[in-house]
Amino acid sequence: MQLGELKVSVNGMSLSRPIATRLFVPNFESIRIVGKDGHYLILEIDKNQVTTVNDLQQYQDDNLEIVVRDRDQVLHKIYGYRIIQDVIVLG
């Protein structure tokens, strides 16, 4: 999923709505934005961080591919999201 696709699909949602992922965990965990690397926007699980829609809006390059980096530094593509308990959960 590209950043622009996600931004368009969450347009109108609260800017303070949190974003999380279900990758690598049974439920969902908070994520943090690591930053840009080439054509990727890299995220990783961080239980101590709350990333919101507003945080994503700060990135202007809508062609960035959203990926989540695991503990072994492997990048995993995001294909979509669902809303669970008022949280945008990427998967």
Coordinates of N, CA, C and O in Angstrom, one line a residue, residues 17-82:
R17 N -6.5 9.8 15.5 CA -6.7 8.4 15.5 C -5.4 7.6 15.5 O -4.6 7.8 14.6
P18 N -5.2 6.6 16.4 CA -3.9 5.9 16.4 C -3.8 4.9 15.3 O -4.9 4.4 14.7
I19 N -2.6 4.5 14.9 CA -2.3 3.5 13.9 C -1.5 2.4 14.5 O -0.5 2.7 15.3
A20 N -1.8 1.2 14.2 CA -1.1 0.0 14.8 C -0.9 -1.0 13.7 O -1.3 -0.8 12.5
T21 N -0.4 -2.1 14.0 CA -0.3 -3.3 13.1 C -0.6 -4.6 13.8 O -0.4 -4.7 15.0
R22 N -1.0 -5.6 13.0 CA -1.2 -6.9 13.5 C -0.1 -7.9 13.1 O -0.1 -9.0 13.4
L23 N 0.9 -7.4 12.3 CA 2.0 -8.2 11.9 C 2.8 -8.6 13.1 O 3.1 -7.8 14.0
F24 N 3.1 -9.9 13.2 CA 4.0 -10.4 14.2 C 3.4 -10.5 15.6 O 4.1 -11.0 16.5
V25 N 2.2 -10.1 15.8 CA 1.6 -10.1 17.1 C 0.1 -10.7 17.0 O -0.5 -10.5 16.0
P26 N -0.4 -11.3 18.1 CA -1.7 -11.9 18.0 C -2.8 -10.9 17.9 O -3.8 -11.1 17.3
N27 N -2.7 -9.8 18.6 CA -3.7 -8.7 18.6 C -3.2 -7.6 17.7 O -3.1 -7.8 16.5
F28 N -3.0 -6.4 18.2 CA -2.3 -5.4 17.5 C -1.4 -4.6 18.4 O -1.7 -4.5 19.6
E29 N -0.4 -4.0 17.9 CA 0.6 -3.2 18.6 C 0.8 -1.9 18.0 O 0.7 -1.7 16.8
S30 N 1.1 -0.9 18.8 CA 1.4 0.4 18.3 C 2.7 0.4 17.5 O 3.5 -0.5 17.6
I31 N 2.8 1.3 16.6 CA 3.9 1.4 15.7 C 4.5 2.8 15.8 O 3.9 3.8 16.3
R32 N 5.7 2.9 15.3 CA 6.4 4.2 15.2 C 6.9 4.3 13.8 O 7.2 3.3 13.1
I33 N 7.0 5.6 13.3 CA 7.6 5.8 12.0 C 9.1 5.9 12.1 O 9.6 6.8 12.8
V34 N 9.8 5.0 11.5 CA 11.3 5.1 11.5 C 11.7 6.2 10.5 O 12.6 6.9 10.9
G35 N 11.1 6.2 9.3 CA 11.5 7.3 8.4 C 11.5 6.7 7.0 O 11.0 5.6 6.7
K36 N 11.9 7.6 6.0 CA 12.0 7.2 4.6 C 13.3 6.5 4.3 O 14.4 6.9 4.9
D37 N 13.3 5.5 3.4 CA 14.5 4.9 2.9 C 14.2 4.5 1.5 O 13.4 3.6 1.2
G38 N 14.8 5.3 0.6 CA 14.5 5.1 -0.8 C 13.0 5.3 -1.1 O 12.5 6.4 -0.8
H39 N 12.3 4.3 -1.6 CA 10.9 4.5 -1.9 C 10.0 3.9 -0.9 O 8.8 3.6 -1.1
Y40 N 10.5 3.6 0.3 CA 9.8 3.1 1.4 C 9.5 4.1 2.6 O 10.4 4.9 2.9
L41 N 8.4 4.0 3.2 CA 8.1 4.6 4.5 C 8.2 3.4 5.5 O 7.3 2.6 5.5
I42 N 9.2 3.4 6.4 CA 9.4 2.3 7.2 C 8.8 2.5 8.6 O 9.0 3.6 9.2
L43 N 8.0 1.6 9.0 CA 7.4 1.6 10.4 C 7.9 0.4 11.1 O 8.4 -0.6 10.5
E44 N 7.9 0.4 12.5 CA 8.2 -0.7 13.3 C 7.4 -0.7 14.5 O 6.9 0.3 15.0
I45 N 7.2 -1.9 15.1 CA 6.4 -2.0 16.4 C 7.2 -1.3 17.5 O 8.3 -1.5 17.7
D46 N 6.4 -0.5 18.2 CA 7.0 0.2 19.4 C 5.8 0.4 20.4 O 5.0 1.3 20.2
K47 N 5.8 -0.4 21.4 CA 4.7 -0.4 22.4 C 4.6 1.0 23.1 O 3.6 1.3 23.7
N48 N 5.7 1.7 23.1 CA 5.8 3.0 23.9 C 5.5 4.2 23.0 O 5.6 5.3 23.5
Q49 N 5.1 4.0 21.8 CA 4.9 5.1 20.8 C 3.4 5.0 20.4 O 2.9 4.0 20.1
V50 N 2.8 6.2 20.2 CA 1.5 6.3 19.6 C 1.6 7.1 18.3 O 1.9 8.3 18.4
T51 N 1.5 6.4 17.2 CA 1.5 7.1 15.9 C 0.1 7.3 15.4 O -0.7 6.5 15.6
T52 N -0.1 8.5 14.9 CA -1.5 8.9 14.5 C -1.6 9.2 13.1 O -0.6 9.3 12.4
V53 N -2.8 9.5 12.6 CA -3.1 9.9 11.2 C -2.3 11.2 11.0 O -1.7 11.4 9.9
N54 N -2.3 12.1 11.9 CA -1.5 13.3 11.8 C 0.0 13.1 11.5 O 0.6 13.8 10.7
D55 N 0.6 12.1 12.1 CA 2.0 11.8 11.9 C 2.2 11.4 10.5 O 3.2 11.8 9.9
L56 N 1.3 10.6 9.9 CA 1.4 10.2 8.5 C 1.3 11.4 7.5 O 1.9 11.4 6.5
Q57 N 0.4 12.3 7.9 CA 0.2 13.5 7.0 C 1.4 14.3 6.9 O 1.5 15.1 5.9
Q58 N 2.4 14.2 7.8 CA 3.6 15.0 7.7 C 4.5 14.6 6.5 O 5.4 15.4 6.1
Y59 N 4.3 13.4 6.0 CA 5.1 12.9 4.8 C 4.4 13.3 3.5 O 3.2 12.9 3.3
Q60 N 5.0 14.0 2.7 CA 4.4 14.5 1.4 C 4.6 13.6 0.2 O 3.8 13.7 -0.7
D61 N 5.5 12.7 0.3 CA 5.8 11.8 -0.9 C 4.7 10.6 -0.9 O 5.0 9.6 -0.3
D62 N 3.6 10.8 -1.6 CA 2.5 9.9 -1.6 C 2.9 8.6 -2.3 O 2.1 7.6 -2.2
N63 N 4.0 8.5 -3.0 CA 4.4 7.3 -3.7 C 5.2 6.3 -2.8 O 5.6 5.3 -3.3
L64 N 5.4 6.7 -1.6 CA 6.2 5.8 -0.7 C 5.4 4.5 -0.4 O 4.2 4.6 -0.1
E65 N 6.1 3.4 -0.5 CA 5.5 2.1 -0.1 C 5.6 1.9 1.4 O 6.6 2.1 2.0
I66 N 4.4 1.7 2.0 CA 4.4 1.5 3.5 C 4.9 0.1 3.8 O 4.3 -0.9 3.3
V67 N 5.9 -0.1 4.7 CA 6.4 -1.4 5.1 C 6.6 -1.4 6.6 O 6.8 -0.3 7.2
V68 N 6.6 -2.5 7.2 CA 6.9 -2.7 8.6 C 8.1 -3.5 8.7 O 8.2 -4.6 8.1
R69 N 9.1 -3.1 9.5 CA 10.4 -3.8 9.7 C 10.3 -4.6 10.9 O 9.9 -4.2 12.0
D70 N 10.7 -5.9 10.8 CA 10.6 -6.8 11.9 C 12.0 -6.8 12.7 O 12.9 -6.0 12.3
R71 N 12.1 -7.6 13.7 CA 13.3 -7.6 14.5 C 14.5 -8.0 13.8 O 15.6 -7.7 14.1
D72 N 14.3 -8.8 12.7 CA 15.5 -9.3 11.9 C 15.8 -8.3 10.8 O 16.5 -8.6 9.9
Q73 N 15.1 -7.1 10.8 CA 15.4 -6.0 9.8 C 14.8 -6.4 8.4 O 15.1 -5.8 7.4
V74 N 13.8 -7.3 8.4 CA 13.2 -7.7 7.1 C 12.0 -6.8 7.0 O 11.2 -6.5 7.9
L75 N 11.8 -6.2 5.8 CA 10.6 -5.4 5.5 C 9.4 -6.1 5.0 O 9.6 -7.0 4.1
H76 N 8.3 -5.8 5.5 CA 7.0 -6.5 5.2 C 6.0 -5.5 4.6 O 5.8 -4.5 5.3
K77 N 5.5 -5.7 3.4 CA 4.6 -4.8 2.8 C 3.3 -4.8 3.5 O 2.8 -5.8 4.1
I78 N 2.6 -3.6 3.5 CA 1.3 -3.4 4.0 C 0.3 -3.4 2.8 O 0.6 -2.7 1.8
Y79 N -0.7 -4.2 2.9 CA -1.7 -4.3 1.8 C -3.0 -3.6 2.1 O -3.8 -3.5 1.2
G80 N -3.3 -3.2 3.4 CA -4.5 -2.6 3.7 C -4.6 -2.4 5.2 O -3.6 -2.5 5.9
Y81 N -5.8 -2.1 5.6 CA -6.1 -1.8 7.1 C -7.5 -2.2 7.4 O -8.3 -2.3 6.5
R82 N -7.8 -2.3 8.7 CA -9.1 -2.3 9.2 C -9.2 -1.5 10.5 O -8.2 -1.3 11.1

